Structure formats: C-alpha cells, structure tokens
mmCIF file of C-alpha atoms in Angstrom:
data_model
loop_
_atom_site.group_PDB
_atom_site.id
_atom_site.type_symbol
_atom_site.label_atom_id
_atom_site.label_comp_id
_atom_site.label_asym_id
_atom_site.label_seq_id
_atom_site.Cartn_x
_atom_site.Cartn_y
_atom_site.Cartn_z
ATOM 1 C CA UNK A 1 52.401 -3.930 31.299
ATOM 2 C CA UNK A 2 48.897 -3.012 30.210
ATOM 3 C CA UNK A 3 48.098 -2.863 26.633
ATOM 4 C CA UNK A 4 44.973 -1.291 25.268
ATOM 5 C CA UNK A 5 43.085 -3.057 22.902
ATOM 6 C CA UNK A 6 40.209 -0.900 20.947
ATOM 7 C CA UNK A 7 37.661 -3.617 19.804
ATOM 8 C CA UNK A 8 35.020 -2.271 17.736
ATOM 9 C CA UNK A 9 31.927 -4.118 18.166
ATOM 10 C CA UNK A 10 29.349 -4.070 15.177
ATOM 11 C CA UNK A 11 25.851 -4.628 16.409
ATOM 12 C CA UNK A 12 22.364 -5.740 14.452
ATOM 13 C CA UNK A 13 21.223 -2.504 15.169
ATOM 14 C CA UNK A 14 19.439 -1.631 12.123
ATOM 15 C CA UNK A 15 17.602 1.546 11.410
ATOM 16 C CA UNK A 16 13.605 0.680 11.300
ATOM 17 C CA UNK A 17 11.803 3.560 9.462
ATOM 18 C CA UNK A 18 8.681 3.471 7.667
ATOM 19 C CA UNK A 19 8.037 3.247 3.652
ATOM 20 C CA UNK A 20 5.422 5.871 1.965
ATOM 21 C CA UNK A 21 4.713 4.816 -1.622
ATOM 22 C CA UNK A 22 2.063 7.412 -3.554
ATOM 23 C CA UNK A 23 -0.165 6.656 -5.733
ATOM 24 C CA UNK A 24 0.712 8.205 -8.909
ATOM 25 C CA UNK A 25 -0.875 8.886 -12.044
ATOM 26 C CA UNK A 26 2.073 9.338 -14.118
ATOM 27 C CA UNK A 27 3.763 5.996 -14.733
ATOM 28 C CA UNK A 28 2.735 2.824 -16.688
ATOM 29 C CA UNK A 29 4.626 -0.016 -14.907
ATOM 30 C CA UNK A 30 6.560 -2.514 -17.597
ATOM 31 C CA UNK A 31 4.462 -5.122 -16.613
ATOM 32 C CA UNK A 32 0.852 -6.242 -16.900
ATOM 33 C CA UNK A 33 -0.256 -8.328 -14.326
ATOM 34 C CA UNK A 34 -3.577 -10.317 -14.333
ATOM 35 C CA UNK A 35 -6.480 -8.303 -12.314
ATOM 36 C CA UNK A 36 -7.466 -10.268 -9.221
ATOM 37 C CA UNK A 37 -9.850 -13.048 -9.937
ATOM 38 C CA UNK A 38 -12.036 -12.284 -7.160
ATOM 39 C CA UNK A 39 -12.883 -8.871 -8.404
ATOM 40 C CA UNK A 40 -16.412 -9.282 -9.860
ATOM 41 C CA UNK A 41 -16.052 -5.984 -11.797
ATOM 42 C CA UNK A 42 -12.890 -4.842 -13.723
ATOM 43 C CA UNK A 43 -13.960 -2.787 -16.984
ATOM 44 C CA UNK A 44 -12.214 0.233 -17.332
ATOM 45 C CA UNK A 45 -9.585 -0.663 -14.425
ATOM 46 C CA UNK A 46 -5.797 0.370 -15.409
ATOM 47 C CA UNK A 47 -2.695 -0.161 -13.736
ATOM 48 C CA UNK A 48 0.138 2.182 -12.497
ATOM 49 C CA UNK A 49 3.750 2.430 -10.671
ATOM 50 C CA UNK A 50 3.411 3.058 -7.107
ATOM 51 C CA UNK A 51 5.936 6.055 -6.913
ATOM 52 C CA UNK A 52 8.644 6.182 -3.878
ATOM 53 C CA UNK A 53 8.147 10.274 -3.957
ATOM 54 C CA UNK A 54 5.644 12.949 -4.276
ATOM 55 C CA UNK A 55 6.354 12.889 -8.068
ATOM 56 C CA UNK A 56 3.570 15.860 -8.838
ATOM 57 C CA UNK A 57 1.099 13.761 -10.943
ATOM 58 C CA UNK A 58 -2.402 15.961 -10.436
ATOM 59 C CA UNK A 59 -4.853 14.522 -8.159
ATOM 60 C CA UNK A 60 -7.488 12.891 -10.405
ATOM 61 C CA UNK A 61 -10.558 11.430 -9.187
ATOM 62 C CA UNK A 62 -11.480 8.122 -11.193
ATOM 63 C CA UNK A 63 -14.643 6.143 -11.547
ATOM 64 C CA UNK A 64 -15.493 2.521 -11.731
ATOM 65 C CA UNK A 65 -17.443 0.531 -14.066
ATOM 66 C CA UNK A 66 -20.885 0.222 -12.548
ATOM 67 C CA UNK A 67 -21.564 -2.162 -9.724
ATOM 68 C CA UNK A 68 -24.589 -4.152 -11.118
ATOM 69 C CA UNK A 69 -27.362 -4.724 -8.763
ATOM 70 C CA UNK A 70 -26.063 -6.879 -6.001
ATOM 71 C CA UNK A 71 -29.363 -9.184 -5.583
ATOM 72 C CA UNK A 72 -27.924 -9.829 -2.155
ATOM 73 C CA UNK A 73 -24.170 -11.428 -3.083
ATOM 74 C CA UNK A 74 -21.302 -8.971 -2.336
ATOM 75 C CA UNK A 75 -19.852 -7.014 -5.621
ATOM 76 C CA UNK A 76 -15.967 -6.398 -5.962
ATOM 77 C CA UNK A 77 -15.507 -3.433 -8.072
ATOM 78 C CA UNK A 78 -11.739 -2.881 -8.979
ATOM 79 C CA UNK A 79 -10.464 1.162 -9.577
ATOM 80 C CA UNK A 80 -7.122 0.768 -10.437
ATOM 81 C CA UNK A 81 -3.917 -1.914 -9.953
ATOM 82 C CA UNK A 82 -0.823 -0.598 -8.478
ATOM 83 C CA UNK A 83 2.757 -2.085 -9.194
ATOM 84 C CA UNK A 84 6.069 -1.038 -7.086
ATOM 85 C CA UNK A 85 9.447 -0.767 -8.854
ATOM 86 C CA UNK A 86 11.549 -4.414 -8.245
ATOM 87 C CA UNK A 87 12.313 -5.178 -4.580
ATOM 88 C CA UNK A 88 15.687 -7.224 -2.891
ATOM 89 C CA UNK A 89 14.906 -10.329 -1.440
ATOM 90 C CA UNK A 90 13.850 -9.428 2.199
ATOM 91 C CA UNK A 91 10.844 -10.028 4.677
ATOM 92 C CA UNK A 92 8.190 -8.130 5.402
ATOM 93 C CA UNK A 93 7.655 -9.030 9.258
ATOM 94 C CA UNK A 94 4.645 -10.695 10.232
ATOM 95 C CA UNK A 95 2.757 -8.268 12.331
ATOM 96 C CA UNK A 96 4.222 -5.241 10.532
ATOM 97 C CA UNK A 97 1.440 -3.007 9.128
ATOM 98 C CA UNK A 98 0.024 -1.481 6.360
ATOM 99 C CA UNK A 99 -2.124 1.464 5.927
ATOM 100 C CA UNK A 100 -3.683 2.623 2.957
ATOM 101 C CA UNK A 101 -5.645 5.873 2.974
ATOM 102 C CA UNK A 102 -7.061 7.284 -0.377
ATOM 103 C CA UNK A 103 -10.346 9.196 -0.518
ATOM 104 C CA UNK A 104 -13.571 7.459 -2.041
ATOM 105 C CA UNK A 105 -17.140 8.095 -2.781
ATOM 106 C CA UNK A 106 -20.107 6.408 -4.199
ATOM 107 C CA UNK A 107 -22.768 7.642 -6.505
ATOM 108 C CA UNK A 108 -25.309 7.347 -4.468
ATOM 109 C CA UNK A 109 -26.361 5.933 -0.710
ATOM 110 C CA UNK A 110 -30.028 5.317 0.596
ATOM 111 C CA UNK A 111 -28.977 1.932 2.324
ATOM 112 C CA UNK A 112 -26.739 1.316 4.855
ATOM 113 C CA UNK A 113 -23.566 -0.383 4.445
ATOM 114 C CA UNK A 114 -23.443 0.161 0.721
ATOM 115 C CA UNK A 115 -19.678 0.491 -0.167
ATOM 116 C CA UNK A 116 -16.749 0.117 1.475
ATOM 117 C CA UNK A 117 -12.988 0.411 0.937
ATOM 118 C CA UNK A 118 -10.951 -2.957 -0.530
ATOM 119 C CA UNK A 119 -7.451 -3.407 -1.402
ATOM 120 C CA UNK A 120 -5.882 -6.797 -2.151
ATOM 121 C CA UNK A 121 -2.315 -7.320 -1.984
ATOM 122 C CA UNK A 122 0.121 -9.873 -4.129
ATOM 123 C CA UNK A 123 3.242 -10.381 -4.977
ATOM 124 C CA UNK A 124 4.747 -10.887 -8.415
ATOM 125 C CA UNK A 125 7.752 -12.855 -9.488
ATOM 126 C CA UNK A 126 10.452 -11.999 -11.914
ATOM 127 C CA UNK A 127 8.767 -14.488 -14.031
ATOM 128 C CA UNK A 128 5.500 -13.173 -13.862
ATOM 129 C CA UNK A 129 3.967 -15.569 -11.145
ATOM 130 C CA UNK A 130 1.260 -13.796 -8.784
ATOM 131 C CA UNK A 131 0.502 -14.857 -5.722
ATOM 132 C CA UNK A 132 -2.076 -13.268 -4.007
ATOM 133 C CA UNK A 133 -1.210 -12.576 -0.157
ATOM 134 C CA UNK A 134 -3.937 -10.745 1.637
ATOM 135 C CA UNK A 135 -7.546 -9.060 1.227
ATOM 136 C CA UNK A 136 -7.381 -5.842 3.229
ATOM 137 C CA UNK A 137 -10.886 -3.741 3.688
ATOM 138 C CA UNK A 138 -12.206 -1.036 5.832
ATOM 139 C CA UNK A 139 -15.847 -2.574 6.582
ATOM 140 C CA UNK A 140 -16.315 0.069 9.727
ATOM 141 C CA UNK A 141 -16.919 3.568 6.959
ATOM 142 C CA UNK A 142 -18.935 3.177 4.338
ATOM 143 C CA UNK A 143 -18.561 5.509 1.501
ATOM 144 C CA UNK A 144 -20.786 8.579 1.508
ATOM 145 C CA UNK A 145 -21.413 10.838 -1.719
ATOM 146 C CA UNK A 146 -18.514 13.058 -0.747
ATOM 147 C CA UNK A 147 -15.068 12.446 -1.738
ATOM 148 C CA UNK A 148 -13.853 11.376 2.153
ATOM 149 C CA UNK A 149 -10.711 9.428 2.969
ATOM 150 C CA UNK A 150 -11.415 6.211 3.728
ATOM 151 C CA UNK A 151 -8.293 4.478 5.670
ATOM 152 C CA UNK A 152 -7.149 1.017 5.594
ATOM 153 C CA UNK A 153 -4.599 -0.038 8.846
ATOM 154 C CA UNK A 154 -3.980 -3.742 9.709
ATOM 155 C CA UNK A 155 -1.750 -6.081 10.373
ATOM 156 C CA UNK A 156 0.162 -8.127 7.651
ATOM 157 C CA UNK A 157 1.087 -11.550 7.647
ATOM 158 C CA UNK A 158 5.275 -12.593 6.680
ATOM 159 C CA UNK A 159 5.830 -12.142 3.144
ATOM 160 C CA UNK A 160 9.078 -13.540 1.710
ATOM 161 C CA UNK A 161 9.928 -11.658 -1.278
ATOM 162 C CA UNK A 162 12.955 -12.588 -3.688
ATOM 163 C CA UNK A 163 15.225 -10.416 -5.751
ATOM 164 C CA UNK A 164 12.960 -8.788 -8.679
ATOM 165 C CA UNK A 165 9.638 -9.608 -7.190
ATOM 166 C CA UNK A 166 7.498 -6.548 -7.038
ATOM 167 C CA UNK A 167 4.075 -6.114 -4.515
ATOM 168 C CA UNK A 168 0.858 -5.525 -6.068
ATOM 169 C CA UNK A 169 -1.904 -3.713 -4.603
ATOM 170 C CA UNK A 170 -5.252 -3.309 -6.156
ATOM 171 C CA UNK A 171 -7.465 -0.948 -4.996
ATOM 172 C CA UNK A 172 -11.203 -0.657 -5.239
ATOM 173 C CA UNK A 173 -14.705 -1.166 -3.127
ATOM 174 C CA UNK A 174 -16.880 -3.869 -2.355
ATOM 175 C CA UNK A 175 -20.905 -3.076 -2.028
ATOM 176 C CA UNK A 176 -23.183 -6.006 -0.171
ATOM 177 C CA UNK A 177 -26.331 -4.569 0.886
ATOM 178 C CA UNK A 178 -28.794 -6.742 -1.085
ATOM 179 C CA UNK A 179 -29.763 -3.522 -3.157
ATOM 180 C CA UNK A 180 -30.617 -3.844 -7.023
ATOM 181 C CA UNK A 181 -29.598 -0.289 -7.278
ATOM 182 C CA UNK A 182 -26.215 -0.342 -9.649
ATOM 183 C CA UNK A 183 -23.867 1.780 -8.263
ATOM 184 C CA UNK A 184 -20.033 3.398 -9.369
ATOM 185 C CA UNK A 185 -17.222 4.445 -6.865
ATOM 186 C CA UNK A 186 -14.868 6.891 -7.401
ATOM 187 C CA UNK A 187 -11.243 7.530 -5.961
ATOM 188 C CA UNK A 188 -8.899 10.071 -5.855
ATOM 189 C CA UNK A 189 -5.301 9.281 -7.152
ATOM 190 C CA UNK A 190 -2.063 11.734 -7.488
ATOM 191 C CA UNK A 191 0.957 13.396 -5.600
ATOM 192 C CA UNK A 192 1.266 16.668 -6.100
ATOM 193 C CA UNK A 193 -0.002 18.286 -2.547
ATOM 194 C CA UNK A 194 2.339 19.393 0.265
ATOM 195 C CA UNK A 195 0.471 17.196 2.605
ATOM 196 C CA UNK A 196 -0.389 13.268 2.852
ATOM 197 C CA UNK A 197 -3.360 11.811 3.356
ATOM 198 C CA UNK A 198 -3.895 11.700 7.695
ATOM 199 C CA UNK A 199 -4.508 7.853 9.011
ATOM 200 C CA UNK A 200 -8.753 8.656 9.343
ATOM 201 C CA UNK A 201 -11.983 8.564 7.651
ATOM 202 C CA UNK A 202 -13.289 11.991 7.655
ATOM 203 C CA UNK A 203 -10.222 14.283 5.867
ATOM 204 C CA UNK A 204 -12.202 15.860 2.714
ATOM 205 C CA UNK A 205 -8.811 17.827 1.524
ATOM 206 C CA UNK A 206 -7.182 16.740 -2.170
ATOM 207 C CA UNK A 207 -3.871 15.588 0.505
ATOM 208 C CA UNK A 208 -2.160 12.359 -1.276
ATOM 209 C CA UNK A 209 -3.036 9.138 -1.206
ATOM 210 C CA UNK A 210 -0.693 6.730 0.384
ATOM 211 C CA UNK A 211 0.319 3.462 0.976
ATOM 212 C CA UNK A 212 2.531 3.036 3.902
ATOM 213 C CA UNK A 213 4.434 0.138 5.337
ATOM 214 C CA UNK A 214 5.278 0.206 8.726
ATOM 215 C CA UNK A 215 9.320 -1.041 7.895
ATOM 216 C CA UNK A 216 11.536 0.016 5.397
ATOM 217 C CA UNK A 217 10.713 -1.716 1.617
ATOM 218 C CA UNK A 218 14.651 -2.378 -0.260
ATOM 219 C CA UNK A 219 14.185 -1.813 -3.932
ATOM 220 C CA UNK A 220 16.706 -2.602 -6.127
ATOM 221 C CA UNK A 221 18.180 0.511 -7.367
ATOM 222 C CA UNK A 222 18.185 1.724 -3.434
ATOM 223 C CA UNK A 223 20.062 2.023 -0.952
ATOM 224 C CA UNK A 224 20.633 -0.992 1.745
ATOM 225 C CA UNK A 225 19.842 0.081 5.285
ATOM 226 C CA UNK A 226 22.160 1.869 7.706
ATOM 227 C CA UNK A 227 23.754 -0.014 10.456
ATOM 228 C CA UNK A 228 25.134 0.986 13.024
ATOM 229 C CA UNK A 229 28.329 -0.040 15.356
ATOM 230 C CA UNK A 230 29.648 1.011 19.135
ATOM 231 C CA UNK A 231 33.267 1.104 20.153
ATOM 232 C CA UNK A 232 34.308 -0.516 22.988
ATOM 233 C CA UNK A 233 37.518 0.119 24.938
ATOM 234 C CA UNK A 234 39.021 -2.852 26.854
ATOM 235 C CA UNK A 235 41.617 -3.026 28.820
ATOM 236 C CA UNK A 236 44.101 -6.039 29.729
ATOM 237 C CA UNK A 237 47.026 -6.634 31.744
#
C-alpha cells in the first residue's frame, strides 16, 4: 500500500534586499558620540538620526568651519555625524557595499584636487564604545562651487554588530592641495523630495541624500527577514 507523506522542507532562502537610510534633519539621536579623532576640523559639526523613511525634514544646505590653509598636509573637515536607531546582532557581509551620495560644494576652486567627499564609518556599543571601521572617500570628483552630488560606492569589510550597537557615519570633505587658501564645504541634508539622490557625480537637483547598504540592516523595533519554504511531495511504498 502506498502512503503519501507531505514533507515540507524549509530552506535558507532568505530575502536579500537593500537598506536606504536618509539623512534627516529632524532628529537628535539619544546619544553623543565622540567626533572622529582624525577629523582635523570639527567646530560647528552636529549630529543626527539617520531616518529609515523619507520623514519630510527640508533639504538644508550646511557649511563647515573653515578649512585653514593646508600648507601641504591633507585637512579633514567634518559636516555633520550621523547615528542609526539600535541594530540586532547580525553581519554585515564582507564585500557587501555601501553607497553614499549627498550633494557638496566648496567655496571656492582655482587648484585642482581641492576637496573631495569623506565619510568614516564606526560602530557604537550599547555601552558607548566606538570603534571606528572604515574611511570611505570619493578622491575621483572634486567639489566644484555648485551644489553637485558627489557619490561614495565601495566595498565594505565584515562588521559584526551585537544587539543595541548602532553604525555611525560621519560625513564631511578632505582638501590636500598644498594651498594656503582656507576654504568651507557645504552639504545638502533632508528628505522631503519624491526622488533619491541617483548613484553619480553630476545630479544638481535638491533629490535626497542617501546612505544605502547593499543587504538588509535589522533594527530592533523591526521586523526579522522573510524566509521562505517549498513543499515537497514524496511518495513511498
């Protein structure tokens, strides 16, 4: 006699989508991380919540501190320090990628390679520990006087985050062309346009500024990711 066993098979197979986090200008994270220590410049840098939706915070464009003339070592100027809500203990795959695309000026050019696009990335602990994970920079566009997106796509290394920790990026520029001109960026932060910033370095439109992970970020107080399963009919004598 043949009986009919239904076996349902769960498979690994989980759903691999991208995270978009905006850069908003509406919320004051609860915590106050140290600024990088390799920024040389950090007067008048603030810090916000990286926000998981277009929240509508207007697109403001914010200026650094000045530079100070370079004298021929390179200048990091910090803009602004940006905080995501707490994350579940996960890993971000090594070889996933990041891309960061905000737009960014400078007050004035005359010199080549004068300012470019620099984000560094951390990590911060429940506790408050930082550790500082990778220095990302577009050193291919240099800033022009027009507000232009400047975009930031590479490769990340494995991070191993626990429950609570949250991922820091700091965004600002770094200027090494051995000028004693002082010089001030300026950025463009908000989310409250239809459209996202494109992954390039020539969109002049007010579109948001994003950061985007190539794989899905867990926080906390969201959901876990989908999985899905396949039925399998066997049959036995």
């Amino acid at each position: 006699m043949k009986k009919l066993v239904l076996i349902l098979l769960i498979l690994p197979l989980w759903s691999i989508a991208q995270t978009t986090l905006y850069l908003s200008n509406t919320s004051t994270p609860p915590i106050s991380p140290a600024f990088n220590a390799n920024w040389v410049v950090t007067t008048g840098a603030d810090r916000m919540l990286l926000s998981t939706t277009k929240d509508g915070s207007t697109m403001t464009s914010k200026t650094t501190a000045a530079s100070g003339a370079s004298g021929g070592s390179t200048r990091y100027i910090l803009n602004r320090q940006y905080i995501t809500a707490p994350l579940q203990a996960q890993t971000i795959a090594g070889g996933s990628t990041i891309r960061i695309s905000v737009l960014s000026s400078i007050s004035s050019t005359g010199q080549s390679s004068v300012g470019y696009l620099l984000c560094l990335l951390s990590k911060v602990s429940s506790g408050g520990t930082v550790t500082f994970l990778q220095n990302l920079t577009n050193s291919t566009n240099s800033f022009t006087t027009t507000l232009t997106n400047r975009t930031i796509s590479t490769a990340l290394g494995e991070v191993t985050l626990s429950d609570g920790d949250r991922l820091i990026v700091e965004i600002g520029w770094h200027y090494s062309s051995g000028s004693n001109t002082t010089r001030t960026g300026t950025q463009s932060f908000g989310a409250d346009n239809a459209s996202d910033l494109p992954n390039d370095n020539t969109t002049t439109s007010t579109n948001n500024p994003v950061i985007i992970f190539s794989q899905t970020l867990n926080f906390q107080t969201g959901p876990a990711p989908t999985q899905k399963g396949r039925f399998f009919k066997v049959l036995t004598d």
